[in-house]
């Protein structure tokens, strides 16, 4: 059976003392093994990255960007293969995998602009004959730890920008679906990156803890669940690293009575059930303002959900695929059970769908639950499955309070035609990424991605302009050239 | 005896259950008492700040800036009084206090530019008919904890920018010299700030710990020593706050043989002995490259130090004043003793200077020590006194290695006429603030202040452009207005 | 009788060979004379400005900004006096003059941010060991030529930014109401500006032509009518100067049926009749979409106009004052006559209003005309009086076509509650300044002011960020320090 | 014989009523004909561009950038072919053509960053509940007119940025060497650009004048000689277009005594003789400060010039090739004659070199002239040939005065090791592009290119950040959404 290994110092390596099974979620079968890196293997990767740093740091940004230009081309040329790899291990349908990859490529495109993005600020004459300027210098060896749900995109949020800023990188991807991630890193190597600048180590907590504690690693980017994010953040900080750790979400859409309801329903279908709801930006709660809006919404959603098809990744006619594991399938079903037990109405029931020819796949069908209230367990938790819950409220204020009171603050959306409602909502909602008639308001690659409250730990958001700041440190130079023959008086005062 | 109290919700308050003595370091006498805030008092301040937040947040930035314009005027009008207050409790001479205050005012001036600084990024057509933009919204209640050595300037690094960005603020100044700090905050109140937007609580660890743990405080800025900075940073982060914590320093100047030596000596005098060396940017080590440079430097320094006058703050003819406490005076003397014991040469000895009429003042005279080596205790520690140590090396690389190996990375400087040496130094030195023939390269208010390595914990530097990012959080809005009658197809793919 | 003179090289000067009468438009009486500068006088001003340039250019931007901080304070302290001066010569009521002045002061505030605004771009390692950066250096002597309708504000759009960028300035204000303009320039002098940095010459075409042709003047900013703007632009360019020339306007508001009609009416009252309509951003045409909207609008406007009071500047209960001259009063009346003759309906007739005690004042009352069509002369011309014309159309597209076809493209506005309509309008309308429910969308001082089409000649808009670019020229430096002992090969190829 | 035609609306066209010969300067033979477009042909191109504009304008910038990514790839794949085409018609050696092309490609890379570069500025709460933002919208149809000396690079300075900003483009290249230019435009078409977005018309003054006067063309970029630049600028402006027109140059290097003289000589060889000196950034005057520097420079230059080889473009061992025409060859020789006649010393004489096998080629050999003075004709004119003239002065001030007094201000350079000299020079020299030990300080693609004085007409420089501003116009939107039920009072005052 194939063992998925590591990429260290430009070479593929397998460190197979410990391995773990990889499953094909569409069939439920084990398909490969992934090597779990030992402490020594991770340290080897760190050593390679450290050794590669000085030369890479001194490579002009415009030359570093050339690697990203070639990387973009290679990603596009290999997209079908990458989507297949994603589908096989993650389960998402090719159109969804292609969307993920495209978003990842957009981050590579942004990295191509490094010479512009790395410009510092220059001030002539901060005092008589004195100039001052700031530069943004790379940190050194930095690491990324990424989740299973976007094996292509989330790593591409991190290392293209980290690397083009002059750092060297160690990626620890999810052990559930590592193949596409590893292949993509190989493409970057092929694009002309010097050895050791990008390294991938597969592994588990053993590998992660090396990255969090080794003093040669200067920064860590993480995307995953909130409890782990919090652990990563505090551990990395306690070990003198900078860290940004993105955690969980519970994204609400407010549906106003004046919304274009057919459009809202169309948008919600994809936002709630796409990728089986396994997205940190998935729209999992629709808050209808007024019973009229709620009744319309429920009726139209029910009708629209009828033709939805859940099935294997390999059939692109399917709308979405399985969830990631058997355990997760049972957990999602359990949340539906609990909502039912708590008195909510299961309008469309996706538990245990029949998927012909894939009896052992980890499938959950699209599920719609009405009458959900904030005290229910299904409301409070991040389900991470194809389940849309409807909460009914009487006013927009009530809807906004629900969102603002939730511990997470990743994404949110309002459906309305009214300019005033949209502006009030976007101004006052305590959420980092806001959609106006856009249910999945993932910022484009040239803005930055980040939630508020317990959805993100750290000052700076992921990718986009914030990534430049996260992956560099500011150095400020003040310069004065004394003119010959001129002598200055002594000043004991603080310079002003 | 006067008890220095707190400013809470626009009113002066004394919470005198616990107090602590304030000394006049020039005379060695106790001059006042400072109230030490209880948990309840700090919580009251937090409550006031939290209540003031919503209205202040919604005040347009241009209106918030008006308060800063008036504040600048009031600071200038009251500068003599402020300098007197600083001198009495800190000991610095009026010309030095005026320099400090001026640098503080420059941060107020920068805050006046809030409407420009708070501009977000707007992108038309991130997709067809879809716009996206980022805003920088205030955090809420934020806190600052500041050291004794710049009672006027360091608080002004923090709250003008925090407040003009829309936050409300709680300042915990040093309990050694709180009077000028409190008075300046009253001037800000007088400038028209709504009640509760600025609050000052004097206190000790009890007060600090409330600020670090209360969930209503969203961010903490700190300046002090490295061990405390590390405690502040990890505690604040563990309590879900963003934090920037600035710590200690050991700032080296490299003196090259080609330097304009008279200029270097003139610059070093102020940089090493100004404010008795009690500055985190004080130049405390001169690394001479080659014995010729070293011998010239020592001879010229010795001659230039002869006329230096240490004395009481009240005589502006003095070059510098006492150190902050008796304990600190003894500690500085102890470092000189240890250098002597370790074999260094005390070229100019400032221990126990005679200051007529001020026999009990905490004075240490300007001290020059030659032949210092990296293993000496006096080299490794931050002395924070008027002591300049000379280290002799053979090459510029050797000098740079010394600096790069030190745990601190706050400021540094090179004296040379050579463009190539300056560029190589500034590019490769592992220090955040670099001077080229500028011994105290404190960035101007429109750049940002921050060291590297263990001199700063956090991603973002103090004041300047970084302060905007530290005191705000990014919100990204994506907007699409569906056109009537147009229906979009469902997409289950990740939006690309 | 008082003769209003010039400010040259820091001194008040009268060059009275030729003078012209200044009137008080509220009484119709001649109140003062203004000196008209000769060629020699203007050349003297240019010489003073040229002499002052080198030292001012080398003054650090932060020091230059200090003058602007003091200037703001002086303007605020003298605002009542300035408003009185404006009222007496221009005729506008004190609340309107205060608004104008406040907008002017905001440009001074923006200029206080010069150190931030003048930052250049710095790139480390554009090639191996090669750095490059851009600076924005001042031009030298620059000139401004300003209109009668904003004697305080429009000059303040220009010279604070020009001067703080390091240029020296010559202002040629309107000869109709020069007193407040001159007084304000004196306040700037009082604020600590070195002699010769600001100069004011009153005059007519003789003075203007010197400014347009003298090679020592490097740039000209102009605000006035389109034919003059075009003359200024082509003449200045032909004489090797950079130039921005702002001309006329015909600003339309679209009123949609879904608009908050009471709000629209309230907004239109001020936008159409404030300052007697003598504003280049005055809203002079309301395009109602659909007869229902039109009928409601006309009825509500008529009712709202009933209590409006036109009268002398000295009574702050008046809503607006006289127009600038007898000739202009007759011209405005003539446009109303022509509309009537062309078949439009004069709903409210402001011709020859009775203003007790001011029989000879140049008054025109608020006028509302319905049924205006694009072919009427009153539609095509810029009336510059308190006249609002209603055009009725059937669709929003028709309304937008009207606006896009007009030769001017200064300001425009839509009244609606609909997000989609607002976005479509703002995206596609061929106008430089767009309001959404804001009838007078004058950009704030930290954005920039400028129309499209024949409303502005030049690349860069007035004030705000564009002013930095207009009043500076870019210099790009590329720097490489050869390392000793290293020899590079010869390259005959173009460097890449 | 091949006739080089036009690219209009995506199709290759020949409009052969009038044609002109194209020569191979290495052999002196006529090799092709170029079609000269009639008025009708140019108008057809304008019509195509105008028709393509609305859809292209509405294409999201990120999609527009995709074309540029593909264009870069195509340019790299076809570089050998392009260099051959350049060499054949222009005469430059392949290494030089490759350098030119590489610089051009860098502008395409910069254009790939359009989504970042086109970001507008957004201000929340410019007033209570009022937001304002600026967008940078495309102009429409814009044109470029380019010179013979960089048939690949200079067009690439213009249209990638113009097009990625949303404009459609008409290029009028030099009729001397149009083939590579046309081929490159075809590659852009092939990269996926919609028809009509890029158009190329070959031609002469007849074509140019249509572009300058047709009202559908909104902007013109030009590079050429100063007299033509001035004509272009004034004509375009008089016809209501924005224009930037880059003209001639006379670039001086100052050689200080402390310079690394071998390095200076190496740098000067390429900068003076590369591409036969037919570059607007060619270094044609070396000003030696002091006779010692001058003597060393002349001696070392003479030695270094000995092995230089002038010859046909097809032999890549040659250092540089022929000049563009027989007439130009004679003109360059004439300048050498005049210098000799004026008393200068011809140290190395390049007149009428022997190039075996290419007797009829338009060759001039590398020429060094010492003892040149400012009054000589050869000093005053732009020779545009492989001629380096030495001027001797006594002080750096004298050298700078020479440069500052010259009518041109394109590029300049200083050779020194001294930081103070470099800073004084770069601060005070009246030239737009300054090199410190960099003789050809062409800004990289992410800065902007532009001279001062009579070397550039217009406010904004070519390519880089300035290109975004040149090829877009600013639109500022101010937005307020009235809240239901809230009525505002009427304000007649100017909004403040």
JSON list of N, CA and C in Angstrom, two decimals, chain A residues 251-298:
[
{"chain": "A", "resi": 251, "resn": "UNK", "atom": "N", "xyz": [-21.73, 30.28, 11.22]},
{"chain": "A", "resi": 251, "resn": "UNK", "atom": "CA", "xyz": [-22.05, 31.43, 10.39]},
{"chain": "A", "resi": 251, "resn": "UNK", "atom": "C", "xyz": [-23.55, 31.55, 10.14]},
{"chain": "A", "resi": 252, "resn": "UNK", "atom": "N", "xyz": [-24.09, 32.70, 10.50]},
{"chain": "A", "resi": 252, "resn": "UNK", "atom": "CA", "xyz": [-25.52, 32.97, 10.36]},
{"chain": "A", "resi": 252, "resn": "UNK", "atom": "C", "xyz": [-25.78, 33.84, 9.14]},
{"chain": "A", "resi": 253, "resn": "UNK", "atom": "N", "xyz": [-26.91, 33.57, 8.47]},
{"chain": "A", "resi": 253, "resn": "UNK", "atom": "CA", "xyz": [-27.43, 34.52, 7.48]},
{"chain": "A", "resi": 253, "resn": "UNK", "atom": "C", "xyz": [-28.73, 35.10, 8.04]},
{"chain": "A", "resi": 254, "resn": "UNK", "atom": "N", "xyz": [-28.87, 36.39, 7.94]},
{"chain": "A", "resi": 254, "resn": "UNK", "atom": "CA", "xyz": [-30.16, 37.00, 8.26]},
{"chain": "A", "resi": 254, "resn": "UNK", "atom": "C", "xyz": [-30.94, 37.13, 6.96]},
{"chain": "A", "resi": 255, "resn": "UNK", "atom": "N", "xyz": [-32.18, 36.64, 6.99]},
{"chain": "A", "resi": 255, "resn": "UNK", "atom": "CA", "xyz": [-33.02, 36.77, 5.80]},
{"chain": "A", "resi": 255, "resn": "UNK", "atom": "C", "xyz": [-34.14, 37.75, 6.12]},
{"chain": "A", "resi": 256, "resn": "UNK", "atom": "N", "xyz": [-34.10, 38.91, 5.48]},
{"chain": "A", "resi": 256, "resn": "UNK", "atom": "CA", "xyz": [-35.10, 39.95, 5.71]},
{"chain": "A", "resi": 256, "resn": "UNK", "atom": "C", "xyz": [-36.30, 39.70, 4.79]},
{"chain": "A", "resi": 257, "resn": "UNK", "atom": "N", "xyz": [-37.43, 40.22, 5.21]},
{"chain": "A", "resi": 257, "resn": "UNK", "atom": "CA", "xyz": [-38.66, 40.05, 4.43]},
{"chain": "A", "resi": 257, "resn": "UNK", "atom": "C", "xyz": [-38.51, 40.64, 3.01]},
{"chain": "A", "resi": 258, "resn": "UNK", "atom": "N", "xyz": [-37.73, 41.70, 2.88]},
{"chain": "A", "resi": 258, "resn": "UNK", "atom": "CA", "xyz": [-37.64, 42.36, 1.56]},
{"chain": "A", "resi": 258, "resn": "UNK", "atom": "C", "xyz": [-36.61, 41.70, 0.65]},
{"chain": "A", "resi": 259, "resn": "UNK", "atom": "N", "xyz": [-35.97, 40.64, 1.12]},
{"chain": "A", "resi": 259, "resn": "UNK", "atom": "CA", "xyz": [-34.93, 40.02, 0.30]},
{"chain": "A", "resi": 259, "resn": "UNK", "atom": "C", "xyz": [-35.52, 39.44, -0.98]},
{"chain": "A", "resi": 260, "resn": "UNK", "atom": "N", "xyz": [-34.70, 39.34, -1.98]},
{"chain": "A", "resi": 260, "resn": "UNK", "atom": "CA", "xyz": [-35.03, 38.60, -3.20]},
{"chain": "A", "resi": 260, "resn": "UNK", "atom": "C", "xyz": [-34.94, 37.13, -2.78]},
{"chain": "A", "resi": 261, "resn": "UNK", "atom": "N", "xyz": [-36.11, 36.54, -2.48]},
{"chain": "A", "resi": 261, "resn": "UNK", "atom": "CA", "xyz": [-36.11, 35.26, -1.78]},
{"chain": "A", "resi": 261, "resn": "UNK", "atom": "C", "xyz": [-35.60, 34.11, -2.66]},
{"chain": "A", "resi": 262, "resn": "UNK", "atom": "N", "xyz": [-35.88, 34.15, -3.94]},
{"chain": "A", "resi": 262, "resn": "UNK", "atom": "CA", "xyz": [-35.37, 33.09, -4.80]},
{"chain": "A", "resi": 262, "resn": "UNK", "atom": "C", "xyz": [-33.85, 33.14, -4.87]},
{"chain": "A", "resi": 263, "resn": "UNK", "atom": "N", "xyz": [-33.33, 34.34, -4.93]},
{"chain": "A", "resi": 263, "resn": "UNK", "atom": "CA", "xyz": [-31.88, 34.48, -4.93]},
{"chain": "A", "resi": 263, "resn": "UNK", "atom": "C", "xyz": [-31.29, 33.98, -3.61]},
{"chain": "A", "resi": 264, "resn": "UNK", "atom": "N", "xyz": [-31.93, 34.35, -2.51]},
{"chain": "A", "resi": 264, "resn": "UNK", "atom": "CA", "xyz": [-31.43, 33.92, -1.20]},
{"chain": "A", "resi": 264, "resn": "UNK", "atom": "C", "xyz": [-31.39, 32.40, -1.12]},
{"chain": "A", "resi": 265, "resn": "UNK", "atom": "N", "xyz": [-32.45, 31.76, -1.58]},
{"chain": "A", "resi": 265, "resn": "UNK", "atom": "CA", "xyz": [-32.52, 30.30, -1.53]},
{"chain": "A", "resi": 265, "resn": "UNK", "atom": "C", "xyz": [-31.41, 29.69, -2.40]},
{"chain": "A", "resi": 266, "resn": "UNK", "atom": "N", "xyz": [-31.25, 30.20, -3.58]},
{"chain": "A", "resi": 266, "resn": "UNK", "atom": "CA", "xyz": [-30.19, 29.70, -4.46]},
{"chain": "A", "resi": 266, "resn": "UNK", "atom": "C", "xyz": [-28.82, 29.82, -3.80]},
{"chain": "A", "resi": 267, "resn": "UNK", "atom": "N", "xyz": [-28.60, 30.95, -3.20]},
{"chain": "A", "resi": 267, "resn": "UNK", "atom": "CA", "xyz": [-27.31, 31.17, -2.55]},
{"chain": "A", "resi": 267, "resn": "UNK", "atom": "C", "xyz": [-27.13, 30.26, -1.34]},
{"chain": "A", "resi": 268, "resn": "UNK", "atom": "N", "xyz": [-28.19, 30.10, -0.57]},
{"chain": "A", "resi": 268, "resn": "UNK", "atom": "CA", "xyz": [-28.08, 29.29, 0.65]},
{"chain": "A", "resi": 268, "resn": "UNK", "atom": "C", "xyz": [-27.81, 27.82, 0.34]},
{"chain": "A", "resi": 269, "resn": "UNK", "atom": "N", "xyz": [-28.37, 27.33, -0.73]},
{"chain": "A", "resi": 269, "resn": "UNK", "atom": "CA", "xyz": [-28.15, 25.92, -1.08]},
{"chain": "A", "resi": 269, "resn": "UNK", "atom": "C", "xyz": [-26.66, 25.59, -1.14]},
{"chain": "A", "resi": 270, "resn": "UNK", "atom": "N", "xyz": [-25.96, 26.37, -1.91]},
{"chain": "A", "resi": 270, "resn": "UNK", "atom": "CA", "xyz": [-24.53, 26.12, -2.05]},
{"chain": "A", "resi": 270, "resn": "UNK", "atom": "C", "xyz": [-23.76, 26.41, -0.77]},
{"chain": "A", "resi": 271, "resn": "UNK", "atom": "N", "xyz": [-24.15, 27.48, -0.09]},
{"chain": "A", "resi": 271, "resn": "UNK", "atom": "CA", "xyz": [-23.41, 27.91, 1.09]},
{"chain": "A", "resi": 271, "resn": "UNK", "atom": "C", "xyz": [-23.60, 26.96, 2.26]},
{"chain": "A", "resi": 272, "resn": "UNK", "atom": "N", "xyz": [-24.77, 26.29, 2.32]},
{"chain": "A", "resi": 272, "resn": "UNK", "atom": "CA", "xyz": [-25.03, 25.40, 3.44]},
{"chain": "A", "resi": 272, "resn": "UNK", "atom": "C", "xyz": [-24.57, 23.97, 3.17]},
{"chain": "A", "resi": 273, "resn": "UNK", "atom": "N", "xyz": [-24.75, 23.51, 1.94]},
{"chain": "A", "resi": 273, "resn": "UNK", "atom": "CA", "xyz": [-24.53, 22.09, 1.66]},
{"chain": "A", "resi": 273, "resn": "UNK", "atom": "C", "xyz": [-23.29, 21.80, 0.82]},
{"chain": "A", "resi": 274, "resn": "UNK", "atom": "N", "xyz": [-22.77, 22.82, 0.16]},
{"chain": "A", "resi": 274, "resn": "UNK", "atom": "CA", "xyz": [-21.57, 22.63, -0.64]},
{"chain": "A", "resi": 274, "resn": "UNK", "atom": "C", "xyz": [-20.47, 22.06, 0.23]},
{"chain": "A", "resi": 275, "resn": "UNK", "atom": "N", "xyz": [-19.71, 21.13, -0.38]},
{"chain": "A", "resi": 275, "resn": "UNK", "atom": "CA", "xyz": [-18.63, 20.46, 0.37]},
{"chain": "A", "resi": 275, "resn": "UNK", "atom": "C", "xyz": [-19.16, 19.83, 1.66]},
{"chain": "A", "resi": 276, "resn": "UNK", "atom": "N", "xyz": [-20.43, 19.38, 1.62]},
{"chain": "A", "resi": 276, "resn": "UNK", "atom": "CA", "xyz": [-21.07, 18.77, 2.80]},
{"chain": "A", "resi": 276, "resn": "UNK", "atom": "C", "xyz": [-21.04, 19.66, 4.03]},
{"chain": "A", "resi": 277, "resn": "UNK", "atom": "N", "xyz": [-20.94, 20.94, 3.82]},
{"chain": "A", "resi": 277, "resn": "UNK", "atom": "CA", "xyz": [-20.92, 21.84, 4.97]},
{"chain": "A", "resi": 277, "resn": "UNK", "atom": "C", "xyz": [-19.61, 21.83, 5.74]},
{"chain": "A", "resi": 278, "resn": "UNK", "atom": "N", "xyz": [-18.62, 21.15, 5.21]},
{"chain": "A", "resi": 278, "resn": "UNK", "atom": "CA", "xyz": [-17.32, 21.08, 5.90]},
{"chain": "A", "resi": 278, "resn": "UNK", "atom": "C", "xyz": [-16.42, 22.26, 5.51]},
{"chain": "A", "resi": 279, "resn": "UNK", "atom": "N", "xyz": [-16.93, 23.44, 5.76]},
{"chain": "A", "resi": 279, "resn": "UNK", "atom": "CA", "xyz": [-16.17, 24.65, 5.49]},
{"chain": "A", "resi": 279, "resn": "UNK", "atom": "C", "xyz": [-16.30, 25.58, 6.70]},
{"chain": "A", "resi": 280, "resn": "UNK", "atom": "N", "xyz": [-15.25, 26.24, 7.05]},
{"chain": "A", "resi": 280, "resn": "UNK", "atom": "CA", "xyz": [-15.35, 27.16, 8.20]},
{"chain": "A", "resi": 280, "resn": "UNK", "atom": "C", "xyz": [-16.19, 28.37, 7.83]},
{"chain": "A", "resi": 281, "resn": "UNK", "atom": "N", "xyz": [-16.47, 28.56, 6.54]},
{"chain": "A", "resi": 281, "resn": "UNK", "atom": "CA", "xyz": [-17.34, 29.65, 6.13]},
{"chain": "A", "resi": 281, "resn": "UNK", "atom": "C", "xyz": [-18.73, 29.13, 5.73]},
{"chain": "A", "resi": 282, "resn": "UNK", "atom": "N", "xyz": [-19.00, 27.85, 5.96]},
{"chain": "A", "resi": 282, "resn": "UNK", "atom": "CA", "xyz": [-20.33, 27.32, 5.62]},
{"chain": "A", "resi": 282, "resn": "UNK", "atom": "C", "xyz": [-21.40, 28.11, 6.36]},
{"chain": "A", "resi": 283, "resn": "UNK", "atom": "N", "xyz": [-22.52, 28.28, 5.67]},
{"chain": "A", "resi": 283, "resn": "UNK", "atom": "CA", "xyz": [-23.64, 29.01, 6.25]},
{"chain": "A", "resi": 283, "resn": "UNK", "atom": "C", "xyz": [-24.53, 27.97, 6.91]},
{"chain": "A", "resi": 284, "resn": "UNK", "atom": "N", "xyz": [-24.53, 27.90, 8.22]},
{"chain": "A", "resi": 284, "resn": "UNK", "atom": "CA", "xyz": [-25.23, 26.80, 8.87]},
{"chain": "A", "resi": 284, "resn": "UNK", "atom": "C", "xyz": [-26.49, 27.22, 9.61]},
{"chain": "A", "resi": 285, "resn": "UNK", "atom": "N", "xyz": [-26.70, 28.52, 9.75]},
{"chain": "A", "resi": 285, "resn": "UNK", "atom": "CA", "xyz": [-27.92, 29.00, 10.41]},
{"chain": "A", "resi": 285, "resn": "UNK", "atom": "C", "xyz": [-28.52, 30.11, 9.56]},
{"chain": "A", "resi": 286, "resn": "UNK", "atom": "N", "xyz": [-29.81, 30.00, 9.26]},
{"chain": "A", "resi": 286, "resn": "UNK", "atom": "CA", "xyz": [-30.52, 31.10, 8.61]},
{"chain": "A", "resi": 286, "resn": "UNK", "atom": "C", "xyz": [-31.48, 31.68, 9.63]},
{"chain": "A", "resi": 287, "resn": "UNK", "atom": "N", "xyz": [-31.32, 32.96, 9.89]},
{"chain": "A", "resi": 287, "resn": "UNK", "atom": "CA", "xyz": [-32.20, 33.63, 10.85]},
{"chain": "A", "resi": 287, "resn": "UNK", "atom": "C", "xyz": [-33.22, 34.42, 10.05]},
{"chain": "A", "resi": 288, "resn": "UNK", "atom": "N", "xyz": [-34.47, 33.97, 10.09]},
{"chain": "A", "resi": 288, "resn": "UNK", "atom": "CA", "xyz": [-35.52, 34.63, 9.33]},
{"chain": "A", "resi": 288, "resn": "UNK", "atom": "C", "xyz": [-36.18, 35.67, 10.22]},
{"chain": "A", "resi": 289, "resn": "UNK", "atom": "N", "xyz": [-36.32, 36.86, 9.69]},
{"chain": "A", "resi": 289, "resn": "UNK", "atom": "CA", "xyz": [-36.93, 37.94, 10.46]},
{"chain": "A", "resi": 289, "resn": "UNK", "atom": "C", "xyz": [-38.41, 38.01, 10.11]},
{"chain": "A", "resi": 290, "resn": "UNK", "atom": "N", "xyz": [-39.23, 37.55, 11.02]},
{"chain": "A", "resi": 290, "resn": "UNK", "atom": "CA", "xyz": [-40.69, 37.52, 10.80]},
{"chain": "A", "resi": 290, "resn": "UNK", "atom": "C", "xyz": [-41.11, 36.15, 10.27]},
{"chain": "A", "resi": 291, "resn": "UNK", "atom": "N", "xyz": [-42.28, 35.73, 10.66]},
{"chain": "A", "resi": 291, "resn": "UNK", "atom": "CA", "xyz": [-42.75, 34.40, 10.25]},
{"chain": "A", "resi": 291, "resn": "UNK", "atom": "C", "xyz": [-43.03, 34.34, 8.75]},
{"chain": "A", "resi": 292, "resn": "UNK", "atom": "N", "xyz": [-43.40, 35.45, 8.18]},
{"chain": "A", "resi": 292, "resn": "UNK", "atom": "CA", "xyz": [-43.69, 35.43, 6.75]},
{"chain": "A", "resi": 292, "resn": "UNK", "atom": "C", "xyz": [-42.42, 35.08, 5.97]},
{"chain": "A", "resi": 293, "resn": "UNK", "atom": "N", "xyz": [-41.36, 35.77, 6.33]},
{"chain": "A", "resi": 293, "resn": "UNK", "atom": "CA", "xyz": [-40.07, 35.46, 5.69]},
{"chain": "A", "resi": 293, "resn": "UNK", "atom": "C", "xyz": [-39.69, 34.02, 5.97]},
{"chain": "A", "resi": 294, "resn": "UNK", "atom": "N", "xyz": [-39.89, 33.58, 7.21]},
{"chain": "A", "resi": 294, "resn": "UNK", "atom": "CA", "xyz": [-39.48, 32.23, 7.59]},
{"chain": "A", "resi": 294, "resn": "UNK", "atom": "C", "xyz": [-40.27, 31.19, 6.81]},
{"chain": "A", "resi": 295, "resn": "UNK", "atom": "N", "xyz": [-41.58, 31.36, 6.74]},
{"chain": "A", "resi": 295, "resn": "UNK", "atom": "CA", "xyz": [-42.41, 30.37, 6.04]},
{"chain": "A", "resi": 295, "resn": "UNK", "atom": "C", "xyz": [-42.03, 30.29, 4.56]},
{"chain": "A", "resi": 296, "resn": "UNK", "atom": "N", "xyz": [-41.86, 31.45, 3.96]},
{"chain": "A", "resi": 296, "resn": "UNK", "atom": "CA", "xyz": [-41.45, 31.46, 2.55]},
{"chain": "A", "resi": 296, "resn": "UNK", "atom": "C", "xyz": [-40.11, 30.76, 2.38]},
{"chain": "A", "resi": 297, "resn": "UNK", "atom": "N", "xyz": [-39.19, 31.11, 3.23]},
{"chain": "A", "resi": 297, "resn": "UNK", "atom": "CA", "xyz": [-37.85, 30.54, 3.13]},
{"chain": "A", "resi": 297, "resn": "UNK", "atom": "C", "xyz": [-37.89, 29.02, 3.26]},
{"chain": "A", "resi": 298, "resn": "UNK", "atom": "N", "xyz": [-38.60, 28.53, 4.26]},
{"chain": "A", "resi": 298, "resn": "UNK", "atom": "CA", "xyz": [-38.64, 27.09, 4.49]},
{"chain": "A", "resi": 298, "resn": "UNK", "atom": "C", "xyz": [-39.29, 26.37, 3.30]}
]
